[in-house]
Structure formats: C-alpha cells, structure tokens
C-alpha cells in the first residue's frame, strides 16, 4: 500500500513530532519511545532527538519547539525546521502534528500546519 506509514528504506522509523506549546508533544514522544526521555510539562526550547529499538526496528523521535511565537521571524522558523530535518536524516518517515483533543482547534494549530506545509512541501500534509 503506497500511503502506508512504515519504516524508511533503511528499516528505521524517524518521527518528527510538532505542534504548538502545551499540546503534549513531549508526552507523545515519550509514549512513542516507551520511556520518559523528554521532559514533559515544560517548554521545549530546542529540537531534541532520542531513539529506541522495538522488535529489532530502530525508532527515532524528534521533539520540537513551538513555532507559533510572534517573536520568531520566518528565517528563525526555517532554521528550526532545518534542525528537524538534520535530526531526522536522511528524511523523516512520519511528521506528526499534535493537536489537543480536549480543546478547540485554534489559529495557532492551523499556523503550525501551514508552516509544516510551507517548509516540507504539500506532500508532507498528505493523509496516510
């Protein structure tokens, strides 16, 4: 199936988790890894990566900072995404946008979605 989410050609899952501050990105990252690697409940200042092996498959997870801050210029946001790409090299197998299920979908959530599309291309926002 062409749209099935799976490991890259090297057999490794590389998951970039993005979203606005307070949506639970670090908690999701810890759940994906099966261990408390990222500090949940605090502001993620910089992109971080951690990995684990499950059933012989390497799972690499990138926890990312919020990109909706009005103080961040477009050039800074592009640099943040470039770091995501570097940490998920050679390419991410999954981009995961975390949105709170217990709150209203906000303008900031949509901004993150639009920025992911802008910096990664329209194919990044394809439903799987």
Coordinates of N, CA, C and O in Angstrom, one line a residue:
X1 N 0.8 -1.2 0.0 CA 0.0 0.0 0.0 C 0.9 1.2 0.0 O 1.7 1.4 0.9
X2 N 0.8 2.1 -1.0 CA 1.7 3.2 -1.2 C 1.6 4.3 0.0 O 2.6 4.9 0.3
X3 N 0.5 4.5 0.6 CA 0.3 5.5 1.6 C 0.5 5.0 3.0 O 0.2 5.7 4.0
X4 N 0.9 3.7 3.2 CA 1.0 3.2 4.5 C 2.2 3.8 5.2 O 3.3 3.9 4.6
X5 N 2.1 4.1 6.5 CA 3.2 4.6 7.3 C 4.1 3.4 7.7 O 3.6 2.4 8.1
X6 N 5.3 3.5 7.5 CA 6.3 2.5 7.8 C 7.7 3.0 7.9 O 7.9 4.2 7.7
X7 N 8.6 2.1 8.2 CA 10.0 2.5 8.3 C 10.5 2.9 6.9 O 10.0 2.6 5.9
X8 N 11.6 3.7 7.0 CA 12.3 4.1 5.8 C 13.0 2.9 5.1 O 12.9 1.8 5.6
X9 N 13.6 3.2 4.0 CA 14.3 2.1 3.3 C 15.4 1.4 4.1 O 15.7 0.2 3.8
X10 N 15.9 2.1 5.1 CA 16.9 1.5 6.0 C 16.3 0.8 7.1 O 17.0 0.3 8.0
X11 N 15.0 0.7 7.2 CA 14.3 -0.1 8.2 C 14.1 0.7 9.5 O 13.7 0.2 10.5
X12 N 14.4 2.0 9.5 CA 14.3 2.9 10.7 C 13.1 3.8 10.6 O 12.8 4.4 9.5
X13 N 12.4 3.9 11.7 CA 11.3 4.9 11.8 C 11.9 6.2 12.3 O 12.7 6.2 13.3
X14 N 11.6 7.3 11.6 CA 12.1 8.6 12.1 C 10.9 9.5 12.1 O 10.3 9.9 11.1
X15 N 10.4 9.8 13.3 CA 9.2 10.5 13.6 C 9.5 11.9 14.1 O 10.1 12.1 15.2
X16 N 9.0 13.0 13.4 CA 9.1 14.4 13.9 C 7.8 14.7 14.4 O 6.8 14.7 13.7
X17 N 7.8 15.1 15.7 CA 6.5 15.5 16.4 C 6.5 17.0 16.6 O 7.4 17.6 17.2
X18 N 5.5 17.6 16.0 CA 5.4 19.1 16.0 C 4.0 19.5 16.5 O 3.0 18.7 16.4
X19 N 3.9 20.8 16.8 CA 2.6 21.3 17.3 C 2.9 22.5 18.2 O 4.0 22.9 18.4
X20 N 1.8 23.2 18.6 CA 2.0 24.4 19.5 C 2.3 24.0 20.9 O 2.1 22.8 21.3
X21 N 2.8 24.9 21.6 CA 3.2 24.7 23.0 C 2.0 24.3 23.8 O 0.9 24.7 23.6
X22 N 2.2 23.3 24.7 CA 1.1 22.8 25.6 C 0.2 21.8 25.0 O -0.7 21.3 25.7
X23 N 0.5 21.3 23.8 CA -0.3 20.3 23.2 C 0.1 18.8 23.5 O -0.6 17.9 23.2
X24 N 1.2 18.7 24.2 CA 1.6 17.4 24.7 C 2.6 16.7 23.7 O 2.7 15.4 23.7
X25 N 3.4 17.5 23.0 CA 4.4 16.9 22.1 C 5.4 15.9 22.8 O 5.7 14.8 22.4
X26 N 6.0 16.4 23.9 CA 7.0 15.6 24.7 C 6.3 14.4 25.3 O 7.0 13.3 25.3
X27 N 5.1 14.5 25.7 CA 4.4 13.3 26.2 C 4.2 12.3 25.1 O 4.4 11.0 25.4
X28 N 3.8 12.7 23.9 CA 3.6 11.8 22.8 C 5.0 11.2 22.4 O 5.0 10.0 22.2
X29 N 6.0 12.0 22.4 CA 7.4 11.4 22.1 C 7.7 10.3 23.1 O 8.2 9.3 22.7
X30 N 7.5 10.6 24.4 CA 7.8 9.6 25.4 C 7.0 8.3 25.2 O 7.5 7.2 25.4
X31 N 5.7 8.4 24.8 CA 4.9 7.3 24.6 C 5.4 6.5 23.4 O 5.4 5.2 23.4
X32 N 5.8 7.2 22.3 CA 6.3 6.5 21.1 C 7.6 5.7 21.5 O 7.8 4.6 20.9
X33 N 8.4 6.3 22.4 CA 9.7 5.6 22.7 C 9.5 4.5 23.8 O 10.3 3.7 24.0
X34 N 8.4 4.6 24.5 CA 8.1 3.7 25.6 C 9.0 4.0 26.8 O 9.1 3.1 27.7
X35 N 9.5 5.2 27.0 CA 10.2 5.6 28.2 C 10.2 7.1 28.3 O 9.9 7.8 27.3
X36 N 10.5 7.6 29.5 CA 10.5 9.0 29.7 C 11.9 9.6 29.4 O 12.8 9.7 30.2
X37 N 12.0 10.0 28.1 CA 13.2 10.5 27.6 C 13.2 12.1 27.6 O 14.2 12.7 27.8
X38 N 12.0 12.6 27.3 CA 11.8 14.1 27.1 C 11.1 14.6 28.4 O 10.2 13.9 28.9
X39 N 11.4 15.8 28.8 CA 10.8 16.4 30.0 C 9.4 17.0 29.6 O 9.4 18.0 29.0
X40 N 8.4 16.3 30.0 CA 7.0 16.7 29.7 C 6.6 17.8 30.6 O 7.0 17.8 31.8
X41 N 5.7 18.7 30.2 CA 5.1 19.7 31.0 C 6.0 21.0 31.1 O 5.7 21.8 31.9
X42 N 7.1 21.0 30.4 CA 7.9 22.2 30.3 C 8.1 22.7 28.9 O 7.8 21.9 27.9
X43 N 8.5 23.9 28.7 CA 8.7 24.4 27.4 C 9.9 23.8 26.7 O 11.0 23.9 27.2
X44 N 9.7 23.2 25.5 CA 10.8 22.7 24.7 C 11.5 23.9 24.0 O 10.8 24.5 23.2
X45 N 12.7 24.2 24.3 CA 13.4 25.3 23.8 C 14.1 25.0 22.4 O 14.2 25.9 21.6
X46 N 14.5 23.8 22.3 CA 15.3 23.4 21.1 C 14.9 22.0 20.7 O 14.4 21.2 21.5
X47 N 15.0 21.6 19.4 CA 14.7 20.3 19.0 C 15.6 19.3 19.6 O 16.8 19.6 19.7
X48 N 15.1 18.2 20.0 CA 15.9 17.1 20.6 C 15.5 15.8 20.0 O 14.4 15.6 19.5
X49 N 16.4 14.8 20.0 CA 16.1 13.5 19.4 C 16.5 12.4 20.4 O 17.5 12.6 21.2
X50 N 15.8 11.4 20.4 CA 16.1 10.2 21.2 C 15.6 9.0 20.3 O 14.8 9.1 19.4
X51 N 16.2 7.8 20.6 CA 15.8 6.6 19.9 C 15.8 5.4 20.8 O 16.3 5.4 21.9
X52 N 15.1 4.4 20.3 CA 15.0 3.1 21.0 C 14.9 2.1 19.9 O 14.7 2.4 18.7
X53 N 14.9 0.8 20.3 CA 14.8 -0.3 19.4 C 13.6 -1.1 19.9 O 13.6 -1.5 21.1
X54 N 12.7 -1.4 19.0 CA 11.5 -2.2 19.3 C 11.4 -3.3 18.3 O 11.3 -3.0 17.1
X55 N 11.4 -4.5 18.7 CA 11.3 -5.7 17.8 C 12.3 -5.6 16.7 O 12.0 -5.9 15.6
X56 N 13.5 -5.2 17.0 CA 14.6 -5.1 16.1 C 14.5 -3.9 15.1 O 15.3 -3.8 14.2
X57 N 13.6 -3.0 15.3 CA 13.4 -1.8 14.5 C 13.8 -0.6 15.3 O 13.3 -0.4 16.4
X58 N 14.7 0.2 14.7 CA 15.0 1.5 15.4 C 13.9 2.5 15.2 O 13.5 2.7 14.1
X59 N 13.6 3.1 16.3 CA 12.6 4.2 16.3 C 13.2 5.5 16.8 O 13.7 5.5 18.0
X60 N 13.4 6.5 16.0 CA 14.0 7.7 16.3 C 12.9 8.8 16.4 O 12.1 8.9 15.4
X61 N 12.8 9.5 17.5 CA 11.7 10.5 17.7 C 12.4 11.9 17.9 O 13.3 12.0 18.7
X62 N 11.9 12.9 17.2 CA 12.3 14.3 17.3 C 11.3 15.1 18.0 O 10.2 15.2 17.5
X63 N 11.6 15.6 19.2 CA 10.7 16.5 19.9 C 11.0 17.9 19.5 O 12.2 18.3 19.4
X64 N 10.0 18.8 19.2 CA 10.3 20.1 18.6 C 9.7 21.2 19.4 O 8.7 21.0 20.1
X65 N 10.3 22.4 19.3 CA 9.7 23.6 20.0 C 8.5 24.1 19.2 O 8.3 23.8 18.0
X66 N 7.8 25.0 19.9 CA 6.6 25.7 19.3 C 7.1 26.6 18.2 O 8.1 27.3 18.4
X67 N 6.4 26.7 17.1 CA 6.8 27.7 16.0 C 5.8 28.8 15.9 O 5.9 29.6 14.9
X68 N 4.8 28.9 16.7 CA 3.8 29.9 16.5 C 4.1 31.2 17.2 O 3.3 32.2 17.0
X69 N 5.2 31.3 17.9 CA 5.5 32.6 18.6 C 5.6 33.7 17.6 O 6.3 33.6 16.6
X70 N 5.0 34.8 17.9 CA 5.0 36.0 17.0 C 6.4 36.6 17.0 O 6.8 37.3 16.0
X71 N 7.2 36.4 18.0 CA 8.6 37.0 18.1 C 9.5 36.3 17.1 O 10.5 36.9 16.7
X72 N 9.2 35.1 16.7 CA 10.1 34.3 15.8 C 9.9 34.8 14.3 O 8.8 34.8 13.8
X73 N 10.9 35.2 13.7 CA 10.9 35.6 12.3 C 10.9 34.4 11.4 O 11.3 33.3 11.8
X74 N 10.5 34.6 10.2 CA 10.4 33.5 9.2 C 11.7 32.8 9.1 O 11.8 31.5 9.0
X75 N 12.8 33.5 9.1 CA 14.2 33.0 9.0 C 14.5 32.0 10.2 O 15.1 31.0 10.0
X76 N 14.1 32.5 11.4 CA 14.3 31.6 12.5 C 13.5 30.3 12.5 O 13.9 29.2 12.8
X77 N 12.2 30.4 12.0 CA 11.3 29.3 11.8 C 11.9 28.3 10.8 O 11.9 27.1 11.0
X78 N 12.5 28.8 9.7 CA 13.1 28.0 8.7 C 14.3 27.2 9.3 O 14.5 26.1 9.1
X79 N 15.1 27.9 10.2 CA 16.2 27.3 10.8 C 15.8 26.2 11.8 O 16.4 25.1 11.9
X80 N 14.7 26.4 12.5 CA 14.1 25.3 13.3 C 13.8 24.1 12.5 O 14.1 23.0 12.9
X81 N 13.1 24.3 11.4 CA 12.7 23.2 10.6 C 14.0 22.5 10.0 O 14.0 21.3 9.9
X82 N 15.0 23.3 9.6 CA 16.2 22.7 9.1 C 16.8 21.8 10.2 O 17.4 20.7 9.8
X83 N 16.7 22.2 11.4 CA 17.3 21.3 12.5 C 16.5 20.0 12.6 O 17.0 18.9 12.8
X84 N 15.1 20.1 12.4 CA 14.3 18.9 12.4 C 14.8 18.0 11.4 O 14.9 16.8 11.6
X85 N 15.0 18.5 10.2 CA 15.5 17.7 9.0 C 16.8 17.0 9.3 O 17.0 15.9 9.0
X86 N 17.7 17.8 10.0 CA 19.0 17.3 10.3 C 18.9 16.1 11.3 O 19.5 15.1 11.2
X87 N 18.1 16.3 12.3 CA 17.9 15.3 13.4 C 17.2 14.0 12.9 O 17.4 12.9 13.4
X88 N 16.4 14.2 11.8 CA 15.6 13.0 11.2 C 16.3 12.5 10.0 O 15.6 11.8 9.2
X89 N 17.5 12.9 9.7 CA 18.2 12.5 8.5 C 18.3 11.0 8.3 O 18.3 10.3 9.3
X90 N 18.2 10.5 7.1 CA 18.2 11.2 5.8 C 16.9 11.9 5.5 O 16.8 12.8 4.7
X91 N 15.8 11.4 6.1 CA 14.5 12.1 5.9 C 13.5 11.5 7.0 O 13.7 10.4 7.5
X92 N 12.5 12.3 7.4 CA 11.6 11.7 8.4 C 10.6 10.7 7.7 O 10.2 11.0 6.5
X93 N 10.3 9.7 8.3 CA 9.3 8.8 7.8 C 7.9 9.2 8.1 O 6.9 8.9 7.5
X94 N 7.8 10.0 9.2 CA 6.5 10.5 9.7 C 6.6 11.9 10.3 O 7.5 12.1 11.1
X95 N 5.7 12.8 9.9 CA 5.6 14.1 10.5 C 4.3 14.0 11.3 O 3.2 13.8 10.7
X96 N 4.3 14.2 12.6 CA 3.1 14.1 13.4 C 2.8 15.4 14.0 O 3.6 16.0 14.7
X97 N 1.6 16.0 13.6 CA 1.1 17.2 14.2 C 0.2 16.9 15.4 O -0.8 16.3 15.2
X98 N 0.6 17.4 16.6 CA -0.1 17.1 17.8 C -1.1 18.2 18.1 O -0.7 19.4 18.1
X99 N -2.3 17.9 18.2 CA -3.4 18.8 18.4 C -4.2 18.3 19.7 O -4.5 17.1 19.7
X100 N -4.5 19.2 20.6 CA -5.2 18.7 21.8 C -6.6 18.3 21.4 O -7.3 18.9 20.7
X101 N -7.0 17.1 22.0 CA -8.3 16.6 21.7 C -9.4 17.2 22.7 O -10.6 17.1 22.4
X102 N -8.9 17.8 23.7 CA -9.9 18.3 24.7 C -10.0 19.9 24.6 O -10.5 20.5 25.6
X103 N -9.6 20.4 23.5 CA -9.7 21.9 23.4 C -10.1 22.2 21.9 O -10.0 21.3 21.0
X104 N -10.5 23.4 21.7 CA -10.9 23.8 20.4 C -9.6 24.0 19.5 O -8.6 24.4 19.9
X105 N -9.8 23.6 18.2 CA -8.7 23.7 17.2 C -8.5 25.2 17.0 O -9.5 26.0 16.8
X106 N -7.3 25.7 17.2 CA -7.0 27.1 17.3 C -6.3 27.6 16.0 O -5.8 26.9 15.2
X107 N -6.2 29.0 15.9 CA -5.5 29.6 14.8 C -4.0 29.2 14.9 O -3.4 28.9 13.9
X108 N -3.5 29.1 16.1 CA -2.1 28.6 16.2 C -1.8 27.2 15.7 O -0.8 26.9 15.1
X109 N -2.8 26.3 16.0 CA -2.7 25.0 15.4 C -2.6 25.0 13.9 O -1.8 24.3 13.3
X110 N -3.5 25.8 13.3 CA -3.5 25.9 11.9 C -2.2 26.6 11.4 O -1.7 26.2 10.3
X111 N -1.6 27.5 12.1 CA -0.4 28.1 11.7 C 0.7 27.1 11.6 O 1.5 27.0 10.7
X112 N 0.8 26.2 12.6 CA 1.8 25.1 12.6 C 1.6 24.2 11.4 O 2.5 23.9 10.6
X113 N 0.3 23.8 11.1 CA 0.0 23.0 9.9 C 0.5 23.7 8.6 O 1.2 23.1 7.8
X114 N 0.2 25.0 8.5 CA 0.6 25.8 7.3 C 2.1 25.9 7.2 O 2.7 25.8 6.1
X115 N 2.8 26.0 8.3 CA 4.3 26.1 8.3 C 4.9 24.8 7.9 O 5.9 24.8 7.2
X116 N 4.3 23.7 8.4 CA 4.8 22.4 8.0 C 4.7 22.2 6.5 O 5.6 21.8 5.8
X117 N 3.6 22.6 6.0 CA 3.3 22.5 4.5 C 4.3 23.4 3.8 O 4.9 23.0 2.7
X118 N 4.6 24.6 4.3 CA 5.4 25.6 3.6 C 6.9 25.1 3.5 O 7.5 25.1 2.5
X119 N 7.4 24.6 4.7 CA 8.8 24.2 4.8 C 9.1 22.8 4.3 O 10.2 22.5 3.9
X120 N 8.1 21.9 4.3 CA 8.3 20.5 3.9 C 7.6 20.2 2.5 O 7.9 19.1 2.0
X121 N 6.7 21.0 2.1 CA 6.0 20.8 0.8 C 4.6 20.2 1.1 O 4.3 19.7 2.1
X122 N 3.8 20.3 0.0 CA 2.4 19.8 0.2 C 2.3 18.3 0.5 O 1.4 17.9 1.1
X123 N 3.3 17.5 0.0 CA 3.2 16.1 0.3 C 3.3 15.8 1.7 O 2.9 14.7 2.2
X124 N 3.9 16.7 2.5 CA 4.1 16.4 4.0 C 2.8 16.4 4.7 O 2.6 15.8 5.8
X125 N 1.7 17.1 4.1 CA 0.5 17.2 4.8 C -0.5 16.2 4.3 O -1.7 16.2 4.5
X126 N -0.1 15.2 3.5 CA -0.9 14.2 3.0 C -1.5 13.3 4.1 O -0.7 12.9 5.0
X127 N -2.7 12.9 4.0 CA -3.3 12.0 5.0 C -2.8 10.6 4.6 O -2.7 10.2 3.5
X128 N -2.5 9.8 5.6 CA -2.0 8.4 5.4 C -3.0 7.4 5.8 O -3.7 7.4 6.7

